[in-house]
Amino acid sequence: MNRICELFGIRYPIVAGGMVWCSGWRLASAVSNCGGLGLIGAGSMHPETLQEHIRKCKAATDKPFGVNVPLLYPEPEAIMKIIADEEVPVVFTSAGNPKTWTPFLHGRGIKVAHVVSSSRFARKCEDAGVDAVVAEGFEAGGHNGREETTTMCLIPEVRKAIRLPLIAAGGIGSGATMLAAMALGAEGVQIGTRFALTEESSASEEFKSFCTGLGEGDTFLMLKKLSPTRLARNPFFQQVSEAESRGADKDELAGLLGRGRAKKGIFEGDLENGELEIGQNVSQFNEILPVATVMESIVGEYNRLAGSIGPF
């Protein structure tokens, strides 16, 4: 049996990324109801908001779901207490040290996966005792690793480095790209952008519509002096690009970024002043579909291609 499916108790080894301002209870429950693992994105939620989403997700699905927790965000203690009290079965951690919370979560019977961008950090995850590793390539939207390693290069390196179940992320949004990741050594995939552009995503309709019009090469990795972030072109992007071109330091970039830029762009639909985080594969998706249709397409294409590819 597939180790990711067995670990999380799911039918398909497909995880919906816990994306800020996109991954609320509607998206998480929809993916879980279709046989994948839906994640609630705690990075854009105060503790009381997260608790509300967890409870609504429980009411909407009887299947396993999880919460994604960026460890460098505020209030991790309150977030983890709510997760434990609400008996969430799975937590994906990122942007921090997996040793910090893995023992606490394991002590409450919660499965833990951690997101990395290099084989070196994957080995640290194994040492920390996590249950699975998500290796995320340079193509991914939002916050990214400094290594700028593509998914196709990263997955084989991580596969050689660890024995844990491995989930591939970054640039995956179809059955074909899922099959490619599995051929490289992954046992499951985490998909962000394709699920961000679904009917159940909590992103604004303005953001979704804008993203379906993006073409190849319309996203770039920016803000490398702060935290590398993949952004789509818009007026705010141009401000960042001009500042970086003239050598702006970390303080100036932090001032330009300010607070709430991602919420403004993704959740509120301010396409002029918002930070529009989206993956490099966004050009492949030109319509907003229900999660059920997306899942059916991914699984169908995967099975069709897996059965048609034979030896030379």
Coordinates of C-alpha atoms in Angstrom, one line a residue:
M1 CA 0.0 0.0 0.0
N2 CA 1.1 3.6 -0.6
R3 CA 2.8 4.8 2.5
I4 CA 1.3 8.3 2.4
C5 CA -2.2 6.9 2.1
E6 CA -1.6 4.5 4.9
L7 CA 0.0 7.1 7.2
F8 CA -2.9 9.6 6.8
G9 CA -5.8 7.2 6.2
I10 CA -6.7 8.6 2.8
R11 CA -7.6 7.1 -0.6
Y12 CA -5.3 9.1 -2.8
P13 CA -1.8 10.4 -1.9
I14 CA -2.8 14.0 -2.8
V15 CA -2.5 16.8 -0.2
A16 CA -4.0 20.3 -0.7
G17 CA -1.4 22.8 0.5
G18 CA -2.4 24.8 3.6
M19 CA -2.2 28.2 1.8
V20 CA -2.7 31.5 3.6
W21 CA -6.0 33.2 2.7
C22 CA -7.0 30.3 0.4
S23 CA -7.2 27.2 2.6
G24 CA -10.1 27.5 4.8
W25 CA -12.5 24.7 6.0
R26 CA -14.4 24.6 2.7
L27 CA -11.4 23.8 0.7
A28 CA -9.9 21.4 3.2
S29 CA -13.2 19.4 3.7
A30 CA -13.8 19.3 0.0
V31 CA -10.4 17.8 -0.8
S32 CA -10.8 15.3 2.1
N33 CA -14.2 14.3 1.0
C34 CA -12.8 13.5 -2.4
G35 CA -10.2 11.1 -1.0
G36 CA -7.2 13.4 -0.5
L37 CA -5.9 15.2 2.6
G38 CA -7.2 18.8 3.0
L39 CA -5.2 21.2 5.1
I40 CA -6.4 24.3 6.8
G41 CA -3.9 27.2 6.5
A42 CA -3.3 28.5 10.0
G43 CA -0.8 31.0 8.8
S44 CA -3.5 33.5 8.0
M45 CA -5.7 32.8 11.1
H46 CA -5.8 34.0 14.7
P47 CA -6.3 31.1 17.2
E48 CA -10.0 31.7 17.6
T49 CA -10.5 31.8 13.8
L50 CA -8.5 28.6 13.4
Q51 CA -10.7 26.9 16.0
E52 CA -13.8 27.9 14.1
H53 CA -12.4 26.5 10.8
I54 CA -11.5 23.2 12.5
R55 CA -14.9 22.8 13.9
K56 CA -16.6 23.6 10.6
C57 CA -14.3 21.2 8.8
K58 CA -15.2 18.5 11.3
A59 CA -18.9 19.1 10.6
A60 CA -18.3 19.0 6.8
T61 CA -16.3 15.8 6.6
D62 CA -15.8 12.6 8.4
K63 CA -12.5 12.0 6.6
P64 CA -9.0 12.9 7.9
F65 CA -7.9 16.5 7.5
G66 CA -5.0 18.5 8.9
V67 CA -3.7 22.0 9.7
N68 CA -0.6 23.6 8.2
V69 CA 1.3 25.7 10.8
P70 CA 4.2 28.0 9.8
L71 CA 6.3 27.9 13.0
L72 CA 7.7 31.4 12.6
Y73 CA 4.2 33.0 12.7
P74 CA 2.8 34.5 15.9
E75 CA 1.0 32.6 18.6
P76 CA 2.3 29.1 17.9
E77 CA 1.6 28.0 21.5
A78 CA -2.1 28.9 21.3
I79 CA -2.4 27.4 17.8
M80 CA -0.9 24.1 18.9
K81 CA -3.1 23.9 22.0
I82 CA -6.2 24.4 19.9
I83 CA -5.0 21.7 17.4
A84 CA -4.5 19.3 20.3
D85 CA -7.7 20.1 22.1
E86 CA -9.7 19.7 18.9
E87 CA -8.0 16.4 18.2
V88 CA -6.9 17.3 14.6
P89 CA -5.3 14.1 13.2
V90 CA -2.5 15.6 11.1
V91 CA -0.3 18.7 11.2
F92 CA 2.1 20.0 8.5
T93 CA 4.7 22.3 9.9
S94 CA 7.0 24.7 8.0
A95 CA 9.2 27.7 8.4
G96 CA 10.9 26.6 11.5
N97 CA 12.6 23.8 13.5
P98 CA 10.6 20.5 13.4
K99 CA 12.1 19.5 16.7
T100 CA 10.2 22.3 18.5
W101 CA 6.7 20.8 18.2
T102 CA 6.9 17.2 16.9
P103 CA 7.2 15.6 20.4
F104 CA 4.2 17.6 21.7
L105 CA 2.1 16.6 18.7
H106 CA 3.2 13.0 18.8
G107 CA 2.3 12.9 22.5
R108 CA -1.3 13.6 21.5
G109 CA -1.4 11.1 18.7
I110 CA -1.1 13.6 15.9
K111 CA 0.9 12.7 12.7
V112 CA 3.5 15.3 11.7
A113 CA 4.9 16.2 8.3
H114 CA 7.4 19.0 7.8
V115 CA 8.1 21.1 4.7
V116 CA 11.7 21.5 3.5
S117 CA 13.5 22.9 0.4
S118 CA 16.8 20.8 0.6
S119 CA 18.0 17.3 1.4
R120 CA 20.0 18.7 4.4
F121 CA 16.9 19.9 6.1
A122 CA 15.1 16.7 5.1
R123 CA 17.7 14.8 7.1
K124 CA 17.1 17.1 10.1
C125 CA 13.4 16.2 9.8
E126 CA 14.2 12.5 10.0
D127 CA 16.4 13.2 13.1
A128 CA 13.5 15.2 14.6
G129 CA 11.2 12.2 14.3
V130 CA 8.6 13.5 11.9
D131 CA 6.3 11.0 10.1
A132 CA 6.8 12.4 6.6
V133 CA 8.7 15.1 4.7
V134 CA 7.3 17.5 2.1
A135 CA 10.1 18.5 -0.3
E136 CA 9.0 21.8 -2.0
G137 CA 10.7 23.0 -5.2
F138 CA 11.5 26.5 -6.5
E139 CA 8.3 26.5 -8.6
A140 CA 6.0 26.8 -5.6
G141 CA 4.0 29.9 -4.9
G142 CA 4.3 32.0 -1.8
H143 CA 7.3 31.6 0.6
N144 CA 10.1 29.5 -0.9
G145 CA 13.5 28.1 0.0
R146 CA 16.6 30.1 -0.5
E147 CA 18.2 27.2 -2.5
E148 CA 16.1 27.8 -5.6
T149 CA 16.2 24.1 -6.4
T150 CA 13.6 22.9 -8.8
T151 CA 11.2 20.0 -7.9
M152 CA 12.7 17.7 -10.5
C153 CA 16.2 18.1 -9.0
L154 CA 15.1 18.2 -5.3
I155 CA 13.0 15.1 -5.1
P156 CA 15.7 12.6 -6.2
E157 CA 18.2 14.2 -3.7
V158 CA 15.8 14.1 -0.8
R159 CA 14.8 10.5 -1.7
K160 CA 18.4 9.5 -1.5
A161 CA 18.9 11.3 1.8
I162 CA 16.0 9.9 3.9
R163 CA 13.9 6.8 4.4
L164 CA 10.7 8.6 5.5
P165 CA 7.6 8.8 3.3
L166 CA 8.1 11.6 0.9
I167 CA 5.7 14.1 -0.6
A168 CA 6.6 16.3 -3.5
A169 CA 5.5 19.9 -3.9
G170 CA 6.1 22.8 -6.3
G171 CA 4.8 23.0 -9.8
I172 CA 2.4 20.0 -9.4
G173 CA -1.2 20.4 -10.4
S174 CA -2.1 17.6 -12.8
G175 CA -2.0 13.8 -13.1
A176 CA 1.0 14.1 -15.4
T177 CA 3.1 16.2 -13.0
M178 CA 2.0 13.9 -10.2
L179 CA 3.2 10.9 -12.1
A180 CA 6.6 12.6 -12.8
A181 CA 7.0 13.3 -9.1
M182 CA 6.3 9.7 -8.2
A183 CA 8.7 8.5 -10.8
L184 CA 11.4 10.6 -9.1
G185 CA 10.8 8.9 -5.8
A186 CA 7.9 10.8 -4.2
E187 CA 5.1 8.7 -2.6
G188 CA 2.6 11.6 -2.7
V189 CA 2.1 15.2 -3.8
Q190 CA 1.1 18.4 -2.3
I191 CA -0.8 20.7 -4.6
G192 CA -1.3 24.4 -4.0
T193 CA -2.0 26.6 -7.0
R194 CA -4.5 24.3 -8.7
F195 CA -6.6 24.1 -5.4
A196 CA -6.2 27.9 -4.8
L197 CA -8.1 28.4 -8.0
T198 CA -11.1 26.3 -7.1
E199 CA -14.7 27.3 -6.2
E200 CA -14.1 26.2 -2.6
S201 CA -10.9 28.3 -2.1
S202 CA -11.4 31.2 0.2
A203 CA -9.3 33.5 -2.0
S204 CA -11.2 36.4 -3.5
E205 CA -12.9 36.1 -6.9
E206 CA -10.8 39.0 -8.1
F207 CA -7.6 37.1 -7.3
K208 CA -8.8 33.9 -8.8
S209 CA -9.9 35.6 -12.0
F210 CA -6.6 37.5 -12.3
C211 CA -4.6 34.3 -11.9
T212 CA -6.5 32.4 -14.6
G213 CA -5.3 35.1 -17.0
L214 CA -1.6 34.7 -16.2
G215 CA 0.8 33.3 -18.7
E216 CA 4.1 31.5 -18.7
G217 CA 6.7 33.6 -17.0
D218 CA 4.3 35.9 -15.2
T219 CA 5.6 34.9 -11.7
F220 CA 9.0 35.5 -10.2
L221 CA 10.8 34.8 -7.0
M222 CA 11.1 38.1 -5.2
L223 CA 12.1 39.5 -1.7
K224 CA 15.1 37.3 -1.5
K225 CA 16.8 39.6 1.1
L226 CA 13.8 39.0 3.4
S227 CA 12.1 35.7 2.6
P228 CA 12.0 34.5 -1.0
T229 CA 8.4 34.7 -2.2
R230 CA 7.0 33.8 -5.6
L231 CA 4.7 36.7 -6.8
A232 CA 2.7 37.4 -9.8
R233 CA 3.3 40.7 -11.7
N234 CA 1.1 43.6 -10.6
P235 CA 1.8 47.3 -9.5
F236 CA 3.0 46.2 -6.1
F237 CA 5.3 43.7 -7.7
Q238 CA 6.8 46.5 -9.8
Q239 CA 7.5 48.5 -6.6
V240 CA 9.4 45.6 -5.2
S241 CA 11.2 45.0 -8.4
E242 CA 12.3 48.6 -8.7
A243 CA 13.5 48.7 -5.1
E244 CA 15.5 45.5 -5.5
S245 CA 17.0 46.7 -8.7
R246 CA 18.5 49.8 -7.0
G247 CA 19.8 47.7 -4.1
A248 CA 17.2 48.3 -1.4
D249 CA 18.2 46.8 1.9
K250 CA 16.2 44.4 4.1
D251 CA 14.7 47.3 6.2
E252 CA 13.5 49.2 3.2
L253 CA 12.0 46.1 1.7
A254 CA 10.3 45.2 5.0
G255 CA 8.9 48.7 5.1
L256 CA 7.6 48.4 1.6
L257 CA 6.0 45.1 2.3
G258 CA 4.4 46.4 5.5
R259 CA 1.6 44.3 7.1
G260 CA -1.3 42.5 5.5
R261 CA -0.1 42.7 1.9
A262 CA -1.0 39.0 1.2
K263 CA -4.4 39.4 2.8
K264 CA -5.0 42.6 0.7
G265 CA -4.1 40.9 -2.5
I266 CA -5.4 37.3 -2.1
F267 CA -8.3 37.6 0.3
E268 CA -9.5 41.2 -0.4
G269 CA -8.8 41.2 -4.1
D270 CA -6.8 44.4 -4.2
L271 CA -4.9 43.7 -7.4
E272 CA -3.0 47.0 -7.4
N273 CA -1.6 47.1 -3.9
G274 CA -1.7 43.5 -2.7
E275 CA 0.9 40.8 -2.7
L276 CA -0.3 38.1 -5.2
E277 CA 1.3 34.8 -4.2
I278 CA 0.9 32.0 -6.7
G279 CA 2.9 29.2 -8.2
Q280 CA 4.8 29.1 -11.5
N281 CA 2.4 26.5 -13.0
V282 CA -0.5 29.0 -12.8
S283 CA -0.4 29.5 -16.5
Q284 CA -1.7 25.9 -16.9
F285 CA -5.1 26.7 -15.2
N286 CA -7.5 29.1 -17.0
E287 CA -10.8 28.3 -15.2
I288 CA -12.2 28.0 -11.7
L289 CA -13.5 24.5 -11.1
P290 CA -15.0 22.6 -8.2
V291 CA -12.6 20.6 -6.1
A292 CA -14.4 17.4 -7.1
T293 CA -13.7 18.1 -10.8
V294 CA -10.1 18.9 -10.1
M295 CA -9.5 15.7 -8.1
E296 CA -11.3 13.6 -10.7
S297 CA -9.1 15.1 -13.5
I298 CA -5.8 14.6 -11.6
V299 CA -6.5 11.0 -10.6
G300 CA -7.9 10.1 -14.0
E301 CA -5.0 11.6 -15.9
Y302 CA -2.5 9.9 -13.5
N303 CA -4.1 6.5 -14.0
R304 CA -4.4 6.9 -17.7
L305 CA -0.7 7.9 -18.1
A306 CA 0.6 5.4 -15.7
G307 CA -1.1 2.6 -17.7
S308 CA 0.1 3.9 -21.0
I309 CA 3.8 4.4 -20.3
G310 CA 5.8 1.3 -21.1
P311 CA 9.4 0.3 -21.8
F312 CA 11.2 1.3 -25.0

